[in-house]
Amino acid sequence: MGFKMGIVGLPNVGKSTLFNALTRTAAAQAANFPFCTIEPNVGDVAVPDKRLDQLAAIAGSKQIIPTRITFVDIAGLVKGASKGEGLGNQFLANIREVDAIAHVLRCFEDGDVTHVEGRVDPVADAATIETELMLADLESIEKRLVNITRKVRGGDKEAVQQERLLKAAQAVLEDGKPARMVDVDADDAKQWKMLQLLTTKPVLYVCNVGEDESVSGNAHSAAVAEMAAAEGNAHVIISAQIEEEISQLDADEAEMFLTEMGLAEAGLDRLIEAGYQLLHLETYFTVGPKEARAWTIRAGTTAPKAAGVIHGDFEKGFIRAETIAFDDFVTLGGEQPAKEAGKMRAEGKGYVVKDGDVLHFLFNT
């Protein structure tokens, strides 16, 4: 599994420009007017991981297969979206389908690009979007509570649990806070996820700055950083304009361009890294002469569940996982040398896979 990130924001903040750059396509129409993105554009991109290249070189793998992330460019939300303003209802439905939300915030000054509110204030923009999502959640909760009344009266256990969770979310939302602030017990986690409330989605603020401010940001991005820290959310500073320029270059030219700009890596890399941290994701590898491949799992995943990411039969018939830590594989020069050095371990069903593990699964068919 990779993960799906929805790119949201007010109109004309640089969402489509960023999407185009990240997916190396011109699928999203970037234009200086609201609602230029009518349908959500979807793009898959490979997750950059230098470790995968190292493993493939050592093993002589013929093919390198990275894990992937899906970006969904969701058209610009406006004030009143929760009531159907703009194209609100359609866009809010699209947000329900993603794992995390990237709020693209305009942190650049440009008189030629119109702001829907006539000013540049990324903190206020973030509040506008969050408010619309909270209002949409409240409306959804009210309808659901009415719909399950009969089941609750009949003593349906699932309905009773659902009502309790919906009311907990309602109380937090009415207090002006997103539903992700609700403290959910492990026993309620599955049912809570099934509610699909918009404001339970993890949030990453993307500060879209001008080219000259791409390294250290500006006063606007500093205000976003302060807001994110107070909320317990993350933020990244990216210049969509720079990312668009990079997307037109080959690998060597892009590296030279980044060096000239004083950037250690492209915004795509930083966005993906932040997304992985936000969702507590990790990567393990399978390596052989045919292919070297990366697989994405959630932190804390056991070996059988990790095997199931490859194929359900691997999880059902799991026997054990032959495991080599990434550093050992690279330092010792491959699977056989690691095995001879006693660095290959046989791990059972209770083993929790670690980021960077090189795994080979044994299973019954």
PDB file of C-alpha atoms in Angstrom, residues 121-278:
ATOM      1  CA  ASP A 121      -3.564  35.610   5.034  1.00  0.00           C
ATOM      2  CA  PRO A 122      -2.729  31.874   5.118  1.00  0.00           C
ATOM      3  CA  VAL A 123      -3.834  31.419   8.747  1.00  0.00           C
ATOM      4  CA  ALA A 124      -7.264  32.836   7.922  1.00  0.00           C
ATOM      5  CA  ASP A 125      -7.392  30.642   4.784  1.00  0.00           C
ATOM      6  CA  ALA A 126      -6.670  27.557   6.886  1.00  0.00           C
ATOM      7  CA  ALA A 127      -9.433  28.557   9.288  1.00  0.00           C
ATOM      8  CA  THR A 128     -11.895  28.972   6.397  1.00  0.00           C
ATOM      9  CA  ILE A 129     -11.206  25.463   5.114  1.00  0.00           C
ATOM     10  CA  GLU A 130     -11.260  23.889   8.573  1.00  0.00           C
ATOM     11  CA  THR A 131     -14.546  25.627   9.393  1.00  0.00           C
ATOM     12  CA  GLU A 132     -16.201  24.313   6.227  1.00  0.00           C
ATOM     13  CA  LEU A 133     -15.039  20.780   6.982  1.00  0.00           C
ATOM     14  CA  MET A 134     -16.286  21.041  10.577  1.00  0.00           C
ATOM     15  CA  LEU A 135     -19.684  22.361   9.439  1.00  0.00           C
ATOM     16  CA  ALA A 136     -19.956  19.508   6.940  1.00  0.00           C
ATOM     17  CA  ASP A 137     -19.150  17.004   9.711  1.00  0.00           C
ATOM     18  CA  LEU A 138     -21.772  18.514  12.029  1.00  0.00           C
ATOM     19  CA  GLU A 139     -24.427  18.280   9.332  1.00  0.00           C
ATOM     20  CA  SER A 140     -23.453  14.667   8.628  1.00  0.00           C
ATOM     21  CA  ILE A 141     -23.543  13.763  12.334  1.00  0.00           C
ATOM     22  CA  GLU A 142     -26.985  15.277  12.847  1.00  0.00           C
ATOM     23  CA  LYS A 143     -28.407  13.230   9.966  1.00  0.00           C
ATOM     24  CA  ARG A 144     -26.773  10.009  11.155  1.00  0.00           C
ATOM     25  CA  LEU A 145     -28.029  10.437  14.723  1.00  0.00           C
ATOM     26  CA  VAL A 146     -31.582  10.730  13.413  1.00  0.00           C
ATOM     27  CA  ASN A 147     -31.153   7.710  11.135  1.00  0.00           C
ATOM     28  CA  ILE A 148     -29.918   5.356  13.880  1.00  0.00           C
ATOM     29  CA  THR A 149     -32.461   6.362  16.556  1.00  0.00           C
ATOM     30  CA  ARG A 150     -34.658   3.295  15.985  1.00  0.00           C
ATOM     31  CA  LYS A 151     -31.716   0.869  16.134  1.00  0.00           C
ATOM     32  CA  VAL A 152     -30.434   2.481  19.332  1.00  0.00           C
ATOM     33  CA  ARG A 153     -33.854   2.104  20.970  1.00  0.00           C
ATOM     34  CA  GLY A 154     -33.845  -1.548  19.897  1.00  0.00           C
ATOM     35  CA  GLY A 155     -30.563  -2.121  21.710  1.00  0.00           C
ATOM     36  CA  ASP A 156     -28.430  -2.699  18.609  1.00  0.00           C
ATOM     37  CA  LYS A 157     -24.863  -2.766  20.036  1.00  0.00           C
ATOM     38  CA  GLU A 158     -23.205  -1.343  16.931  1.00  0.00           C
ATOM     39  CA  ALA A 159     -25.737   1.486  16.727  1.00  0.00           C
ATOM     40  CA  VAL A 160     -25.245   2.291  20.417  1.00  0.00           C
ATOM     41  CA  GLN A 161     -21.479   2.445  19.910  1.00  0.00           C
ATOM     42  CA  GLN A 162     -21.926   4.596  16.811  1.00  0.00           C
ATOM     43  CA  GLU A 163     -24.243   6.992  18.638  1.00  0.00           C
ATOM     44  CA  ARG A 164     -21.752   7.379  21.483  1.00  0.00           C
ATOM     45  CA  LEU A 165     -18.924   8.192  19.073  1.00  0.00           C
ATOM     46  CA  LEU A 166     -21.033  10.547  16.971  1.00  0.00           C
ATOM     47  CA  LYS A 167     -22.069  12.483  20.084  1.00  0.00           C
ATOM     48  CA  ALA A 168     -18.446  12.692  21.236  1.00  0.00           C
ATOM     49  CA  ALA A 169     -17.478  14.133  17.855  1.00  0.00           C
ATOM     50  CA  GLN A 170     -20.466  16.474  17.892  1.00  0.00           C
ATOM     51  CA  ALA A 171     -19.459  17.900  21.276  1.00  0.00           C
ATOM     52  CA  VAL A 172     -15.909  18.617  20.123  1.00  0.00           C
ATOM     53  CA  LEU A 173     -17.055  20.158  16.834  1.00  0.00           C
ATOM     54  CA  GLU A 174     -19.606  22.385  18.562  1.00  0.00           C
ATOM     55  CA  ASP A 175     -16.741  23.591  20.725  1.00  0.00           C
ATOM     56  CA  GLY A 176     -15.006  24.787  17.538  1.00  0.00           C
ATOM     57  CA  LYS A 177     -12.459  21.960  17.343  1.00  0.00           C
ATOM     58  CA  PRO A 178     -11.941  19.274  14.664  1.00  0.00           C
ATOM     59  CA  ALA A 179     -13.111  15.704  15.330  1.00  0.00           C
ATOM     60  CA  ARG A 180      -9.513  14.427  15.406  1.00  0.00           C
ATOM     61  CA  MET A 181      -9.316  15.976  18.887  1.00  0.00           C
ATOM     62  CA  VAL A 182     -11.590  13.199  20.224  1.00  0.00           C
ATOM     63  CA  ASP A 183      -9.687  10.667  22.343  1.00  0.00           C
ATOM     64  CA  VAL A 184     -10.672   7.299  20.815  1.00  0.00           C
ATOM     65  CA  ASP A 185     -10.104   3.983  22.621  1.00  0.00           C
ATOM     66  CA  ALA A 186      -8.600   1.029  20.745  1.00  0.00           C
ATOM     67  CA  ASP A 187     -11.936  -0.818  21.023  1.00  0.00           C
ATOM     68  CA  ASP A 188     -13.649   2.029  19.175  1.00  0.00           C
ATOM     69  CA  ALA A 189     -10.965   2.609  16.528  1.00  0.00           C
ATOM     70  CA  LYS A 190     -12.586   0.527  13.772  1.00  0.00           C
ATOM     71  CA  GLN A 191     -16.051   2.035  14.223  1.00  0.00           C
ATOM     72  CA  TRP A 192     -14.556   5.530  14.518  1.00  0.00           C
ATOM     73  CA  LYS A 193     -12.783   5.137  11.172  1.00  0.00           C
ATOM     74  CA  MET A 194     -16.012   3.947   9.559  1.00  0.00           C
ATOM     75  CA  LEU A 195     -17.665   7.264  10.447  1.00  0.00           C
ATOM     76  CA  GLN A 196     -15.459   8.890   7.762  1.00  0.00           C
ATOM     77  CA  LEU A 197     -15.617  12.328   9.321  1.00  0.00           C
ATOM     78  CA  LEU A 198     -13.696  14.917   7.332  1.00  0.00           C
ATOM     79  CA  THR A 199     -11.970  16.523  10.311  1.00  0.00           C
ATOM     80  CA  THR A 200     -10.512  13.216  11.521  1.00  0.00           C
ATOM     81  CA  LYS A 201      -8.117  13.273   8.564  1.00  0.00           C
ATOM     82  CA  PRO A 202      -4.496  14.102   9.488  1.00  0.00           C
ATOM     83  CA  VAL A 203      -3.483  17.533   8.202  1.00  0.00           C
ATOM     84  CA  LEU A 204      -0.279  18.745   6.590  1.00  0.00           C
ATOM     85  CA  TYR A 205      -0.007  22.460   5.846  1.00  0.00           C
ATOM     86  CA  VAL A 206       1.832  23.232   2.604  1.00  0.00           C
ATOM     87  CA  CYS A 207       3.184  26.794   2.575  1.00  0.00           C
ATOM     88  CA  ASN A 208       3.400  27.866  -1.064  1.00  0.00           C
ATOM     89  CA  VAL A 209       6.050  30.601  -1.134  1.00  0.00           C
ATOM     90  CA  GLY A 210       7.805  32.566  -3.861  1.00  0.00           C
ATOM     91  CA  GLU A 211      10.994  31.271  -5.506  1.00  0.00           C
ATOM     92  CA  ASP A 212      13.282  33.550  -3.475  1.00  0.00           C
ATOM     93  CA  GLU A 213      11.713  32.345  -0.217  1.00  0.00           C
ATOM     94  CA  SER A 214      11.855  28.596  -0.881  1.00  0.00           C
ATOM     95  CA  VAL A 215      14.732  27.878   1.525  1.00  0.00           C
ATOM     96  CA  SER A 216      13.742  29.696   4.709  1.00  0.00           C
ATOM     97  CA  GLY A 217      10.188  30.874   3.996  1.00  0.00           C
ATOM     98  CA  ASN A 218       8.765  34.249   4.976  1.00  0.00           C
ATOM     99  CA  ALA A 219       6.554  35.917   7.575  1.00  0.00           C
ATOM    100  CA  HIS A 220       3.458  34.173   6.191  1.00  0.00           C
ATOM    101  CA  SER A 221       4.986  30.686   6.420  1.00  0.00           C
ATOM    102  CA  ALA A 222       6.309  31.498   9.909  1.00  0.00           C
ATOM    103  CA  ALA A 223       2.728  32.280  10.999  1.00  0.00           C
ATOM    104  CA  VAL A 224       1.595  28.924   9.554  1.00  0.00           C
ATOM    105  CA  ALA A 225       4.418  27.133  11.389  1.00  0.00           C
ATOM    106  CA  GLU A 226       3.283  28.677  14.659  1.00  0.00           C
ATOM    107  CA  MET A 227      -0.330  27.664  13.985  1.00  0.00           C
ATOM    108  CA  ALA A 228       0.665  24.104  13.030  1.00  0.00           C
ATOM    109  CA  ALA A 229       2.750  23.685  16.174  1.00  0.00           C
ATOM    110  CA  ALA A 230      -0.129  24.876  18.360  1.00  0.00           C
ATOM    111  CA  GLU A 231      -2.479  22.370  16.703  1.00  0.00           C
ATOM    112  CA  GLY A 232      -0.012  19.493  16.742  1.00  0.00           C
ATOM    113  CA  ASN A 233      -0.003  19.423  12.936  1.00  0.00           C
ATOM    114  CA  ALA A 234       2.904  19.479  10.477  1.00  0.00           C
ATOM    115  CA  HIS A 235       3.935  21.942   7.794  1.00  0.00           C
ATOM    116  CA  VAL A 236       6.331  22.096   4.847  1.00  0.00           C
ATOM    117  CA  ILE A 237       7.602  25.055   2.824  1.00  0.00           C
ATOM    118  CA  ILE A 238       7.401  24.582  -0.938  1.00  0.00           C
ATOM    119  CA  SER A 239       7.512  26.864  -3.961  1.00  0.00           C
ATOM    120  CA  ALA A 240       5.041  25.428  -6.466  1.00  0.00           C
ATOM    121  CA  GLN A 241       6.690  27.557  -9.129  1.00  0.00           C
ATOM    122  CA  ILE A 242      10.082  25.936  -8.470  1.00  0.00           C
ATOM    123  CA  GLU A 243       8.534  22.467  -8.434  1.00  0.00           C
ATOM    124  CA  GLU A 244       6.938  23.205 -11.805  1.00  0.00           C
ATOM    125  CA  GLU A 245      10.317  24.227 -13.224  1.00  0.00           C
ATOM    126  CA  ILE A 246      12.008  21.118 -11.792  1.00  0.00           C
ATOM    127  CA  SER A 247       9.358  18.880 -13.339  1.00  0.00           C
ATOM    128  CA  GLN A 248      10.499  19.967 -16.813  1.00  0.00           C
ATOM    129  CA  LEU A 249      14.144  19.003 -16.207  1.00  0.00           C
ATOM    130  CA  ASP A 250      15.987  15.700 -16.337  1.00  0.00           C
ATOM    131  CA  ALA A 251      17.535  14.276 -13.151  1.00  0.00           C
ATOM    132  CA  ASP A 252      20.983  15.884 -13.560  1.00  0.00           C
ATOM    133  CA  GLU A 253      19.562  19.281 -14.510  1.00  0.00           C
ATOM    134  CA  ALA A 254      17.115  19.136 -11.604  1.00  0.00           C
ATOM    135  CA  GLU A 255      19.904  18.385  -9.119  1.00  0.00           C
ATOM    136  CA  MET A 256      21.971  21.280 -10.466  1.00  0.00           C
ATOM    137  CA  PHE A 257      18.962  23.601 -10.285  1.00  0.00           C
ATOM    138  CA  LEU A 258      18.226  22.613  -6.674  1.00  0.00           C
ATOM    139  CA  THR A 259      21.856  23.223  -5.710  1.00  0.00           C
ATOM    140  CA  GLU A 260      21.737  26.686  -7.285  1.00  0.00           C
ATOM    141  CA  MET A 261      18.554  27.427  -5.331  1.00  0.00           C
ATOM    142  CA  GLY A 262      20.175  26.238  -2.090  1.00  0.00           C
ATOM    143  CA  LEU A 263      17.737  23.335  -1.672  1.00  0.00           C
ATOM    144  CA  ALA A 264      18.875  19.904  -0.471  1.00  0.00           C
ATOM    145  CA  GLU A 265      15.955  18.073  -2.093  1.00  0.00           C
ATOM    146  CA  ALA A 266      12.853  18.663  -4.176  1.00  0.00           C
ATOM    147  CA  GLY A 267       9.585  19.645  -2.552  1.00  0.00           C
ATOM    148  CA  LEU A 268       8.072  16.308  -3.611  1.00  0.00           C
ATOM    149  CA  ASP A 269      10.568  14.460  -1.416  1.00  0.00           C
ATOM    150  CA  ARG A 270       9.859  16.700   1.564  1.00  0.00           C
ATOM    151  CA  LEU A 271       6.100  16.448   1.067  1.00  0.00           C
ATOM    152  CA  ILE A 272       6.222  12.652   0.934  1.00  0.00           C
ATOM    153  CA  GLU A 273       8.526  12.443   3.970  1.00  0.00           C
ATOM    154  CA  ALA A 274       6.138  14.659   5.926  1.00  0.00           C
ATOM    155  CA  GLY A 275       3.191  12.566   4.749  1.00  0.00           C
ATOM    156  CA  TYR A 276       4.847   9.343   5.904  1.00  0.00           C
ATOM    157  CA  GLN A 277       5.544  10.853   9.324  1.00  0.00           C
ATOM    158  CA  LEU A 278       1.997  12.208   9.524  1.00  0.00           C
TER     159      LEU A 278
END
